[in-house]
mmCIF file of N, CA and C in Angstrom:
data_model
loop_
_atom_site.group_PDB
_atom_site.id
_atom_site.type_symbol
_atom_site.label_atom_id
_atom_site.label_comp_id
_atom_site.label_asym_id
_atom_site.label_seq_id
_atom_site.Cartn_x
_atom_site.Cartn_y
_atom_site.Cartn_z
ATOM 1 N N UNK A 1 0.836 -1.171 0.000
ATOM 2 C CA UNK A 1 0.000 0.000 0.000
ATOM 3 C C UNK A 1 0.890 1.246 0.000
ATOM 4 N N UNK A 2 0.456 2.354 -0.833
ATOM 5 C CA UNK A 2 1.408 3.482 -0.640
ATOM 6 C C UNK A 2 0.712 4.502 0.002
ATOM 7 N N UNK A 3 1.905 5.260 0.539
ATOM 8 C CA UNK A 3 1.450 6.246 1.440
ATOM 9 C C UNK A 3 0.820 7.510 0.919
ATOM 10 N N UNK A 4 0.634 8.864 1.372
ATOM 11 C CA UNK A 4 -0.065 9.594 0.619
ATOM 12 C C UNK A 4 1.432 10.614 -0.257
ATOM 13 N N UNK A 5 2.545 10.256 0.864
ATOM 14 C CA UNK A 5 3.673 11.009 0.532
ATOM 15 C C UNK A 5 4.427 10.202 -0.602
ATOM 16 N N UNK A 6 4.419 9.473 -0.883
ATOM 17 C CA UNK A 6 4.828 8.273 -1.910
ATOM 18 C C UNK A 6 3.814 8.472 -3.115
ATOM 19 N N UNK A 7 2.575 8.437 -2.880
ATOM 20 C CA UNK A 7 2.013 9.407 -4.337
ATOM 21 C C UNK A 7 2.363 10.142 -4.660
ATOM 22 N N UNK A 8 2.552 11.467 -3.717
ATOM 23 C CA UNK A 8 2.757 12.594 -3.923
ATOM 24 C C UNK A 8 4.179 12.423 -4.690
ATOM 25 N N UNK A 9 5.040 11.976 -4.655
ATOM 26 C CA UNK A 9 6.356 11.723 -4.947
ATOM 27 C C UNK A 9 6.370 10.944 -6.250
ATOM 28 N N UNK A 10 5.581 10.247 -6.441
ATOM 29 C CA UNK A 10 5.330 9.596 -7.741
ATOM 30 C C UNK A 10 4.737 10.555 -9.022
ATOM 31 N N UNK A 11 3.954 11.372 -8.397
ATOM 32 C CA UNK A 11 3.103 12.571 -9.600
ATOM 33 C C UNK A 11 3.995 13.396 -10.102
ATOM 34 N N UNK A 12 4.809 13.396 -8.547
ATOM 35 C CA UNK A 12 5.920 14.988 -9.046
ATOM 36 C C UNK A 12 6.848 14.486 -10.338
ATOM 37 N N UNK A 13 6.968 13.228 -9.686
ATOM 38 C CA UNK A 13 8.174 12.502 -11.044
ATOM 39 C C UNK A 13 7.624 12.314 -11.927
ATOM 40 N N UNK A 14 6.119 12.111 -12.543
ATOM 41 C CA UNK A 14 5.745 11.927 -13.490
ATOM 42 C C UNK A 14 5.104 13.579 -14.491
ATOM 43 N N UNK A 15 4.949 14.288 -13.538
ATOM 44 C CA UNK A 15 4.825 15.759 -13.912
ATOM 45 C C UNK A 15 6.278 16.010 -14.786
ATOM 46 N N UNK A 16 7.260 15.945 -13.509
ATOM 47 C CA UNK A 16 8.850 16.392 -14.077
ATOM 48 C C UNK A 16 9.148 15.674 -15.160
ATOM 49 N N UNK A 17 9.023 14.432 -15.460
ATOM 50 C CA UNK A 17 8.858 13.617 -17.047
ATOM 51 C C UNK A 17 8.233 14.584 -17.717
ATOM 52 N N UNK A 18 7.085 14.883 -17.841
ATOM 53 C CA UNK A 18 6.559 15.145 -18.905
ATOM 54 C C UNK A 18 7.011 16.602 -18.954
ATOM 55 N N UNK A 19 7.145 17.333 -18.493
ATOM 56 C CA UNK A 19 8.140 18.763 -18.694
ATOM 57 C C UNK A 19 9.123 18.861 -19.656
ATOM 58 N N UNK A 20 9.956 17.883 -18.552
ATOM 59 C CA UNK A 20 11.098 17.045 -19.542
ATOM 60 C C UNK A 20 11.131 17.138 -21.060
ATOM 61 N N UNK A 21 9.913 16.000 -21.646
ATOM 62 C CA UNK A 21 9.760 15.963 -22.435
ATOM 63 C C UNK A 21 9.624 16.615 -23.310
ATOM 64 N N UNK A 22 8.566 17.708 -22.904
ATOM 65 C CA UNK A 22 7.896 18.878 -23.836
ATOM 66 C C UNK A 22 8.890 19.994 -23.905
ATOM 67 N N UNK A 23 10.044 20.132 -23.033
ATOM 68 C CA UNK A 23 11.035 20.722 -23.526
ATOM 69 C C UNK A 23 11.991 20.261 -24.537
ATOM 70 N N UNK A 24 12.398 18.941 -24.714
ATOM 71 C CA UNK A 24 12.942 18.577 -25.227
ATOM 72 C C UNK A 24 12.401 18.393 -26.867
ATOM 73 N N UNK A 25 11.062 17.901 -26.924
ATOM 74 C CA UNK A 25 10.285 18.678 -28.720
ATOM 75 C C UNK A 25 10.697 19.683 -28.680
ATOM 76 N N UNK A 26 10.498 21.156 -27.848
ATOM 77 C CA UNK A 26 10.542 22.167 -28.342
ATOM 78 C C UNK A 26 11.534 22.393 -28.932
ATOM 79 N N UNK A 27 12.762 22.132 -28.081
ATOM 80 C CA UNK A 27 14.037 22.444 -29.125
ATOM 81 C C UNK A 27 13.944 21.526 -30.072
ATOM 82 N N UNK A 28 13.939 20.476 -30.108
ATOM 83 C CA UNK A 28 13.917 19.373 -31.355
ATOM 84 C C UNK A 28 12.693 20.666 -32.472
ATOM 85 N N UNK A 29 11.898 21.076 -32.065
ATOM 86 C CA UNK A 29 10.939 21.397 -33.018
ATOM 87 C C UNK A 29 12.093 23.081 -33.609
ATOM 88 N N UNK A 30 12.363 23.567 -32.498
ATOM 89 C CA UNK A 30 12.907 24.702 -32.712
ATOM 90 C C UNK A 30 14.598 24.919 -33.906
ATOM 91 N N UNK A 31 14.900 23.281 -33.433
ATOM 92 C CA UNK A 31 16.279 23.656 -34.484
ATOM 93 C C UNK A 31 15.646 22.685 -35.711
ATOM 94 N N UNK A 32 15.042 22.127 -35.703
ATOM 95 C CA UNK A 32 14.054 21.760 -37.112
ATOM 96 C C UNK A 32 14.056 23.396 -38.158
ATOM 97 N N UNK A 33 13.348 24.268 -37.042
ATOM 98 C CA UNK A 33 12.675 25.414 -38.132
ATOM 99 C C UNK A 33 14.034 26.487 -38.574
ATOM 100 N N UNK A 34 14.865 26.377 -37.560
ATOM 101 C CA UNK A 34 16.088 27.335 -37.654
ATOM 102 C C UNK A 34 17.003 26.663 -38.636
ATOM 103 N N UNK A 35 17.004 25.147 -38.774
ATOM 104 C CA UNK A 35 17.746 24.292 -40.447
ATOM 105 C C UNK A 35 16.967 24.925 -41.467
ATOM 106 N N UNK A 36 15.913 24.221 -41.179
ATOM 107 C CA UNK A 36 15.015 24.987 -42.471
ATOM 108 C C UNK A 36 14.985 26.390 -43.009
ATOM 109 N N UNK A 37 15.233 27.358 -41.996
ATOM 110 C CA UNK A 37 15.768 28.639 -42.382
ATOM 111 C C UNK A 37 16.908 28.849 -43.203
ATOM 112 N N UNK A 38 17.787 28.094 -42.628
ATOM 113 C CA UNK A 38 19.515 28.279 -42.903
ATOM 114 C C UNK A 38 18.815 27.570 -44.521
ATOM 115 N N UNK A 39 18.435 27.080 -44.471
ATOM 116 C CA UNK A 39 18.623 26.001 -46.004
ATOM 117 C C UNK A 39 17.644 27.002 -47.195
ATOM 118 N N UNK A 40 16.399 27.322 -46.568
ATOM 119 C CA UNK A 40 16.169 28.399 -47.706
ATOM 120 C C UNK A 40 16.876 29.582 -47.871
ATOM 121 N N UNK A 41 18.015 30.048 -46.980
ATOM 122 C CA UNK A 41 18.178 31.463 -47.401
ATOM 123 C C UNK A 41 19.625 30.938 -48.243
ATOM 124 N N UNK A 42 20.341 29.777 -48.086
ATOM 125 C CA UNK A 42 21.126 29.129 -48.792
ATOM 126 C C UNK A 42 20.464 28.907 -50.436
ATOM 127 N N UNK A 43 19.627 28.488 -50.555
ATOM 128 C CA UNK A 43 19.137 28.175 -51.620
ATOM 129 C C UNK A 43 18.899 29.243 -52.269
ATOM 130 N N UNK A 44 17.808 30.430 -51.503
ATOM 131 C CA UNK A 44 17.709 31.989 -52.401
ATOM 132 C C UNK A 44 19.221 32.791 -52.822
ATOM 133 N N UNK A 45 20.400 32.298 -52.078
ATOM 134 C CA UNK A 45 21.916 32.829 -52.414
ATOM 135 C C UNK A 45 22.379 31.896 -53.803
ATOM 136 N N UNK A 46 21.541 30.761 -53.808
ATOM 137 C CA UNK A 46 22.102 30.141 -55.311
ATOM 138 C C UNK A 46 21.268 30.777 -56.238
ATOM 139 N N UNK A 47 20.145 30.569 -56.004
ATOM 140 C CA UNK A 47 19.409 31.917 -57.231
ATOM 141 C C UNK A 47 19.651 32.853 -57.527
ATOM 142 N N UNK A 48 19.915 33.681 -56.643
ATOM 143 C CA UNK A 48 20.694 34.775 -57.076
ATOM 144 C C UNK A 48 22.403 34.689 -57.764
ATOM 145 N N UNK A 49 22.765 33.544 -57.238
ATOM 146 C CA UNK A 49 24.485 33.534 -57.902
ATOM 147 C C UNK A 49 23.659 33.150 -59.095
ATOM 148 N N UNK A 50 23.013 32.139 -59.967
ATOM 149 C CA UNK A 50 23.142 31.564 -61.053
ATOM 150 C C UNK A 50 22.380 32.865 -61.770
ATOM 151 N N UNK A 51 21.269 33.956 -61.426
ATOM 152 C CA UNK A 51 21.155 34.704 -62.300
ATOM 153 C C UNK A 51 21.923 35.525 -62.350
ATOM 154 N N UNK A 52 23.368 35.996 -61.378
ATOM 155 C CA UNK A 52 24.342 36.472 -61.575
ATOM 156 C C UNK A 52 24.990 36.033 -63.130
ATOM 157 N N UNK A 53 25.449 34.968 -63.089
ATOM 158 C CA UNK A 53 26.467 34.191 -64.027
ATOM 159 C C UNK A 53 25.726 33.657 -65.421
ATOM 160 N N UNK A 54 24.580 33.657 -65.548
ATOM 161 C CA UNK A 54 23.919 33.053 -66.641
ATOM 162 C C UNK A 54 22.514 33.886 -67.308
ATOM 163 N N UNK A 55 22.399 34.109 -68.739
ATOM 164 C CA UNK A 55 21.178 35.005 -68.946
ATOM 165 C C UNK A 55 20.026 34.291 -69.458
ATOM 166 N N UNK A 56 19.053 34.979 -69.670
ATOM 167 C CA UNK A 56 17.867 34.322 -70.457
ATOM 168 C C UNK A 56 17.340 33.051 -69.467
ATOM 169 N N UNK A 57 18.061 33.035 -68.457
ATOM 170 C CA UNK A 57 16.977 31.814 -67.431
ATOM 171 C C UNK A 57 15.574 32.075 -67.195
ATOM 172 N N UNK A 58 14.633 30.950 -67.703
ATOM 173 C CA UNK A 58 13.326 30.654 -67.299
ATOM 174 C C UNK A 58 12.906 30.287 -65.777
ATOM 175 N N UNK A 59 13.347 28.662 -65.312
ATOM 176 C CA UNK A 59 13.863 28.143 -64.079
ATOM 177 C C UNK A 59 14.808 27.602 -64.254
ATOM 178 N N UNK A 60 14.979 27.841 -62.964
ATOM 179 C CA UNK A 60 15.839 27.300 -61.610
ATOM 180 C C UNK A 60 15.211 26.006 -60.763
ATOM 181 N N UNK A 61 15.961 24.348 -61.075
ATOM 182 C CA UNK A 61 15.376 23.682 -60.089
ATOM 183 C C UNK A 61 16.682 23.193 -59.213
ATOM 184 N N UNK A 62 17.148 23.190 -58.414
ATOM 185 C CA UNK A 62 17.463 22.904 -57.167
ATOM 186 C C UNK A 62 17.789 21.495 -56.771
ATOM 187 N N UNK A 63 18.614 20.657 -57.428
ATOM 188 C CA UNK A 63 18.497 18.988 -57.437
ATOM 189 C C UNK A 63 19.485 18.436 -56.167
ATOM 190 N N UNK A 64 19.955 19.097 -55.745
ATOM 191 C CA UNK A 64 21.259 18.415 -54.820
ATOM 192 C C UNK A 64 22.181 19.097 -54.039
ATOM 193 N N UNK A 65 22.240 18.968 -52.606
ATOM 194 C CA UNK A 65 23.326 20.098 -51.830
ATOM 195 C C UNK A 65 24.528 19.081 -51.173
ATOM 196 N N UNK A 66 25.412 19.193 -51.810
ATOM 197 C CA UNK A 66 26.662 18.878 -51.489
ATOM 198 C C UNK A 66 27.793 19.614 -50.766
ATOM 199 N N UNK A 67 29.079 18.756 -49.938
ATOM 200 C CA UNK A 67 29.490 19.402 -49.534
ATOM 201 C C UNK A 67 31.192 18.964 -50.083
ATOM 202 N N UNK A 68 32.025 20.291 -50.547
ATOM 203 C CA UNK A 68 33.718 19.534 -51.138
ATOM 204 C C UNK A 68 34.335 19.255 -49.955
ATOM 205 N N UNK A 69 35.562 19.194 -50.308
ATOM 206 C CA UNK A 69 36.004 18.086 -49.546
ATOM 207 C C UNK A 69 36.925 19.337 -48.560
ATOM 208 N N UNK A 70 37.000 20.310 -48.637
ATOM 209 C CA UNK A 70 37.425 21.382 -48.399
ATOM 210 C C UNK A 70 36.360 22.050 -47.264
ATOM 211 N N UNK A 71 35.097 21.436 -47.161
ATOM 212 C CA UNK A 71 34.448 22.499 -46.401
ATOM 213 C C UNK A 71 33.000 22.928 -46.848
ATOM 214 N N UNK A 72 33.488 23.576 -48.529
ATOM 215 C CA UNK A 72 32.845 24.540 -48.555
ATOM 216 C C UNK A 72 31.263 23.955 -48.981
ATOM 217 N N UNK A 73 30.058 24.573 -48.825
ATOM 218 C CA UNK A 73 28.731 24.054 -50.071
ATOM 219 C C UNK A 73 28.451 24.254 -51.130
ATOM 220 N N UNK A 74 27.722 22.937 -51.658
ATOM 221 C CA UNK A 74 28.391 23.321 -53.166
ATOM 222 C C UNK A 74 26.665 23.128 -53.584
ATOM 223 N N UNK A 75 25.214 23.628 -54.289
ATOM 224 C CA UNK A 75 24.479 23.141 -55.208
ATOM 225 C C UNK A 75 24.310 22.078 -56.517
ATOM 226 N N UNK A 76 23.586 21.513 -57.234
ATOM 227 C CA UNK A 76 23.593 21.220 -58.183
ATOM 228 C C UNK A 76 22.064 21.603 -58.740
ATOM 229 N N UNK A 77 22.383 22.706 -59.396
ATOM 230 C CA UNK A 77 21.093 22.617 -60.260
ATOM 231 C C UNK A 77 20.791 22.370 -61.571
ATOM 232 N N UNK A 78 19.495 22.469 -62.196
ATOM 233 C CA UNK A 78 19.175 22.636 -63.544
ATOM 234 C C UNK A 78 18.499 23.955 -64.025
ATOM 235 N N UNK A 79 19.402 24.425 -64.584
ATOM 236 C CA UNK A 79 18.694 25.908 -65.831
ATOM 237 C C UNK A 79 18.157 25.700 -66.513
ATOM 238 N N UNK A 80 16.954 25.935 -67.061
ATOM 239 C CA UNK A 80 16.256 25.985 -68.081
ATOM 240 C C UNK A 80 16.341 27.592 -68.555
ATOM 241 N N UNK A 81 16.572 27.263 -70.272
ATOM 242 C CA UNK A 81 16.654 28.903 -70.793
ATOM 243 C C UNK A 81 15.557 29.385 -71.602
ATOM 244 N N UNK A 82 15.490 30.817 -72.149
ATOM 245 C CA UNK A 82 14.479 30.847 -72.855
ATOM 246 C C UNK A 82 14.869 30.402 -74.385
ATOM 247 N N UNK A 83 15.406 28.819 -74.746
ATOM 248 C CA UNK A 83 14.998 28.704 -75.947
ATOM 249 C C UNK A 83 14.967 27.066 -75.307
ATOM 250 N N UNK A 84 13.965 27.019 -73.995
ATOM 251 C CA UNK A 84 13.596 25.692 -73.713
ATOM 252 C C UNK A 84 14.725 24.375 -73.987
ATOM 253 N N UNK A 85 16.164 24.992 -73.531
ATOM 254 C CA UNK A 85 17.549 24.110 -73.265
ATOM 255 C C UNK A 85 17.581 24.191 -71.406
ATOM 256 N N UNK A 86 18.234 22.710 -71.566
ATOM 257 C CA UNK A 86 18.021 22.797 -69.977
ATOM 258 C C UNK A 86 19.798 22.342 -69.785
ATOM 259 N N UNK A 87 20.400 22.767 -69.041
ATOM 260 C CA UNK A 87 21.702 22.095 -68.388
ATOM 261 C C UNK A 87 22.004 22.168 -66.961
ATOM 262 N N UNK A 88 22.707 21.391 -66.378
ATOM 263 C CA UNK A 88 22.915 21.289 -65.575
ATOM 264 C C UNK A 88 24.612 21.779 -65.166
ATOM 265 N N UNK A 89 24.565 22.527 -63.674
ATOM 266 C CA UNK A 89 25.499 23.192 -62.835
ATOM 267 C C UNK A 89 25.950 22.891 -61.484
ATOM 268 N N UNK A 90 27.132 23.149 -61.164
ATOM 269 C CA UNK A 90 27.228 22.968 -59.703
ATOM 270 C C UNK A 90 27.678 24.323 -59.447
ATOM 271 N N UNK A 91 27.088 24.917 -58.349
ATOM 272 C CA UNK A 91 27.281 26.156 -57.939
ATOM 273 C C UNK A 91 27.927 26.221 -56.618
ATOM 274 N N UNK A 92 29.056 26.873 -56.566
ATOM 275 C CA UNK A 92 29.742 26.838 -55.082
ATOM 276 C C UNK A 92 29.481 28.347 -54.266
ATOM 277 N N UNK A 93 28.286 27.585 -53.211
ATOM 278 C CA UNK A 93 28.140 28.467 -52.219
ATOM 279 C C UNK A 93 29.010 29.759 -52.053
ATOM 280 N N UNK A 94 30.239 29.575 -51.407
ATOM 281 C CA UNK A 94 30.986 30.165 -50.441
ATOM 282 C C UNK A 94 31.871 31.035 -52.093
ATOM 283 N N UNK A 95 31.671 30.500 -53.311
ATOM 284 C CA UNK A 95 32.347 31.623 -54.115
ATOM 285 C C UNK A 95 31.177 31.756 -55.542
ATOM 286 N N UNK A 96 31.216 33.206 -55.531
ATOM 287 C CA UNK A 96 29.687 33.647 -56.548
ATOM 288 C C UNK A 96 30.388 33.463 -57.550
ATOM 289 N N UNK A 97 31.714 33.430 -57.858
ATOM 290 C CA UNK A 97 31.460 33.740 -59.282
ATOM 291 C C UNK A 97 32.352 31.984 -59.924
ATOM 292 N N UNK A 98 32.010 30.837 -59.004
ATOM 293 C CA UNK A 98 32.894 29.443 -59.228
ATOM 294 C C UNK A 98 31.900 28.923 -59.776
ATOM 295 N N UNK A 99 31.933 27.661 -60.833
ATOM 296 C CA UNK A 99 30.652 26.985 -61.083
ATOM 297 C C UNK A 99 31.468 25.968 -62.468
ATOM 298 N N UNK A 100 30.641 25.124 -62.151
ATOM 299 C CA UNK A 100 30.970 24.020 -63.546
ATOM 300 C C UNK A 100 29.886 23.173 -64.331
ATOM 301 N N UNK A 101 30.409 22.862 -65.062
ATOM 302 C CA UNK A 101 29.420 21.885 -65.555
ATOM 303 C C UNK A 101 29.256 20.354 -64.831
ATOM 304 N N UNK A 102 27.778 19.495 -64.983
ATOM 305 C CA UNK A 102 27.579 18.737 -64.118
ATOM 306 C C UNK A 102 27.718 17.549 -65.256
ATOM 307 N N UNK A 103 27.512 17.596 -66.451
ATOM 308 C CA UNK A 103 27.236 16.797 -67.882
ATOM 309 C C UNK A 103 28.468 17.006 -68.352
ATOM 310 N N UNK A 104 28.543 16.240 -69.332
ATOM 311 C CA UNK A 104 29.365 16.811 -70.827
ATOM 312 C C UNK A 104 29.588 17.542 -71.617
ATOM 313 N N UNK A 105 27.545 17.969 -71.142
ATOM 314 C CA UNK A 105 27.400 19.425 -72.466
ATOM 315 C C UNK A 105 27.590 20.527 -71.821
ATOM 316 N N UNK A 106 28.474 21.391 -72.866
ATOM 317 C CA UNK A 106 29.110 22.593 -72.280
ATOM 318 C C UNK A 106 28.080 23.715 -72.733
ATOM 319 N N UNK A 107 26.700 23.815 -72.855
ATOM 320 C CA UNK A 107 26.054 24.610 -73.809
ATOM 321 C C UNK A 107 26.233 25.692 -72.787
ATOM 322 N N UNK A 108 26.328 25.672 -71.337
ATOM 323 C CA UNK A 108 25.824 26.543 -70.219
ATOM 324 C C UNK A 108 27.128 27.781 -70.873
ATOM 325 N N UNK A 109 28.307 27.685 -71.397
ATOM 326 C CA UNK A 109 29.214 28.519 -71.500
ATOM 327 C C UNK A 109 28.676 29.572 -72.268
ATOM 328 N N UNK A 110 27.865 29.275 -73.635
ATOM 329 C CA UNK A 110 27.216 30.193 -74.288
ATOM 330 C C UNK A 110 25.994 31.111 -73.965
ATOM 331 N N UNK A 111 25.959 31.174 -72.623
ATOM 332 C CA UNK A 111 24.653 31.588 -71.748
ATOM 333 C C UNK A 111 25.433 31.947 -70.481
ATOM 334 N N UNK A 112 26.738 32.842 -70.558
ATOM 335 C CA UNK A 112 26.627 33.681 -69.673
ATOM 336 C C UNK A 112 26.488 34.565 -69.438
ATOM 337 N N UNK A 113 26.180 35.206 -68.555
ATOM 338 C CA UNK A 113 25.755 36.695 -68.414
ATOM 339 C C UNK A 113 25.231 36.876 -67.315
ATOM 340 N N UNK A 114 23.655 37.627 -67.382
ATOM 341 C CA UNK A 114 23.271 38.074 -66.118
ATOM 342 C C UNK A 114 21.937 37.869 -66.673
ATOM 343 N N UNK A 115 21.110 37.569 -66.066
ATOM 344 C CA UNK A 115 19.574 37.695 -65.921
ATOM 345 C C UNK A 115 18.561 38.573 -65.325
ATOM 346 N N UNK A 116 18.472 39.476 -65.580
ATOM 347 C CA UNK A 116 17.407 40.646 -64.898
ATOM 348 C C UNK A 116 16.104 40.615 -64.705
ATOM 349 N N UNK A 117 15.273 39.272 -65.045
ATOM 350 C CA UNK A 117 13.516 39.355 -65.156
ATOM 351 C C UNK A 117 13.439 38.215 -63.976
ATOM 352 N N UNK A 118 12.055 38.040 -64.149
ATOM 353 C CA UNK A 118 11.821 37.118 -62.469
ATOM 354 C C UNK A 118 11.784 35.779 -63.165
ATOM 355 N N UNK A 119 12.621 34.856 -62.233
ATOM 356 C CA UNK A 119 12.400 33.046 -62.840
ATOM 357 C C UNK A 119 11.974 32.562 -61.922
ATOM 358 N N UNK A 120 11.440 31.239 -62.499
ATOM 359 C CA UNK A 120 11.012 30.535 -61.465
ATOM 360 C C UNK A 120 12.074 29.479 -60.253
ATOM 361 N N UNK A 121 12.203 29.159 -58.812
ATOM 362 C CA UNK A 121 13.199 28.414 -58.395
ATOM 363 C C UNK A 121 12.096 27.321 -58.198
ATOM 364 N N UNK A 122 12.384 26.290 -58.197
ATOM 365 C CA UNK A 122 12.244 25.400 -57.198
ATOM 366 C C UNK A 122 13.200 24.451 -56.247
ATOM 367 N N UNK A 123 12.389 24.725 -55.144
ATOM 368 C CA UNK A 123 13.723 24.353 -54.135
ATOM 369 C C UNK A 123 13.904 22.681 -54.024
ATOM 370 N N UNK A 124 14.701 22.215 -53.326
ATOM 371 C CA UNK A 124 15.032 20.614 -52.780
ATOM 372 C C UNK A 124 13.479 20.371 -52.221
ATOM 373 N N UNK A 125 12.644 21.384 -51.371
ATOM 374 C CA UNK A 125 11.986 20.283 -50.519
ATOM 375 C C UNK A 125 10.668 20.821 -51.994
ATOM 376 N N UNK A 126 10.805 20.790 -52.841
ATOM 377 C CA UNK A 126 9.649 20.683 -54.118
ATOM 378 C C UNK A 126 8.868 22.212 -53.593
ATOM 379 N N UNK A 127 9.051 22.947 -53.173
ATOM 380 C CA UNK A 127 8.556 24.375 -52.902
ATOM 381 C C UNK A 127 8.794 25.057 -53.998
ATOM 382 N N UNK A 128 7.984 26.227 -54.742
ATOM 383 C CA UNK A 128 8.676 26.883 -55.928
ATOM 384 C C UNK A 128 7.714 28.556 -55.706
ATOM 385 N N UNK A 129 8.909 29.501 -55.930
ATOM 386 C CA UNK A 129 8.415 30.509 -56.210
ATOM 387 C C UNK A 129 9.104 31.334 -57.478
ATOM 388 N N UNK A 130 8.666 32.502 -57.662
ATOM 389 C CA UNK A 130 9.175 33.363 -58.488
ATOM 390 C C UNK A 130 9.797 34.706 -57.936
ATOM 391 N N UNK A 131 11.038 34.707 -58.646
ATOM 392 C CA UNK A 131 11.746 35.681 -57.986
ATOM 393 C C UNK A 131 12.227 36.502 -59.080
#
């Protein structure tokens, strides 16, 4: 049989569990939303580098975030232009003006420049806006 102080002692520990707990989602929930931050404003810095470096872009899709062996982050996307050619790039984060080809085809060389009108991105998690 338990006493009334031995309940009492049992609730508190089961109160302090569940505290516990619900602190521990929060941060779990809280550095969830603060990645997710870091990763879209990463992603809007590749949109902007690739309409830096390339003209006549339609979209921007967003296929792959890698990291070299050096550190730095690197993208892989696909351009689509306005004469409905698509190629593919790797864009290095940490330098705007670095980038290569991801294929064989070098068409992306004849399409550099700058892009001034709004394209479409779509990001890794399938989100898409116009910028």
């Amino acid at each position: 049989m338990t006493t009334p102080k031995q309940y009492l002692m049992r609730r508190k520990l089961k109160i302090s569990i569940v505290i516990i707990m619900l602190i521990l989602l929060g941060i779990g929930i809280g550095v969830k939303v603060h990645m997710d931050t870091v990763e879209t404003k990463q992603e809007r810095l590749v949109d902007r580098q690739a309409k830096q470096n390339f003209k006549n872009i339609i979209e921007i899709k967003i296929l792959e975030k890698g990291k070299a062996s050096s550190g730095s982050i690197f993208y892989i996307v696909e351009i689509t232009n306005d004469r409905d050619t698509s190629y593919k790039v790797d864009l290095d984060l940490d330098d705007s003006e670095s980038f290569g080809s991801v294929e064989e085809n070098w068409i992306f060389e004849t399409q550099l420049g700058k892009t001034n009108h709004k394209t479409k991105v779509i990001y890794l998690s399938g989100k898409s806006e116009t910028f």
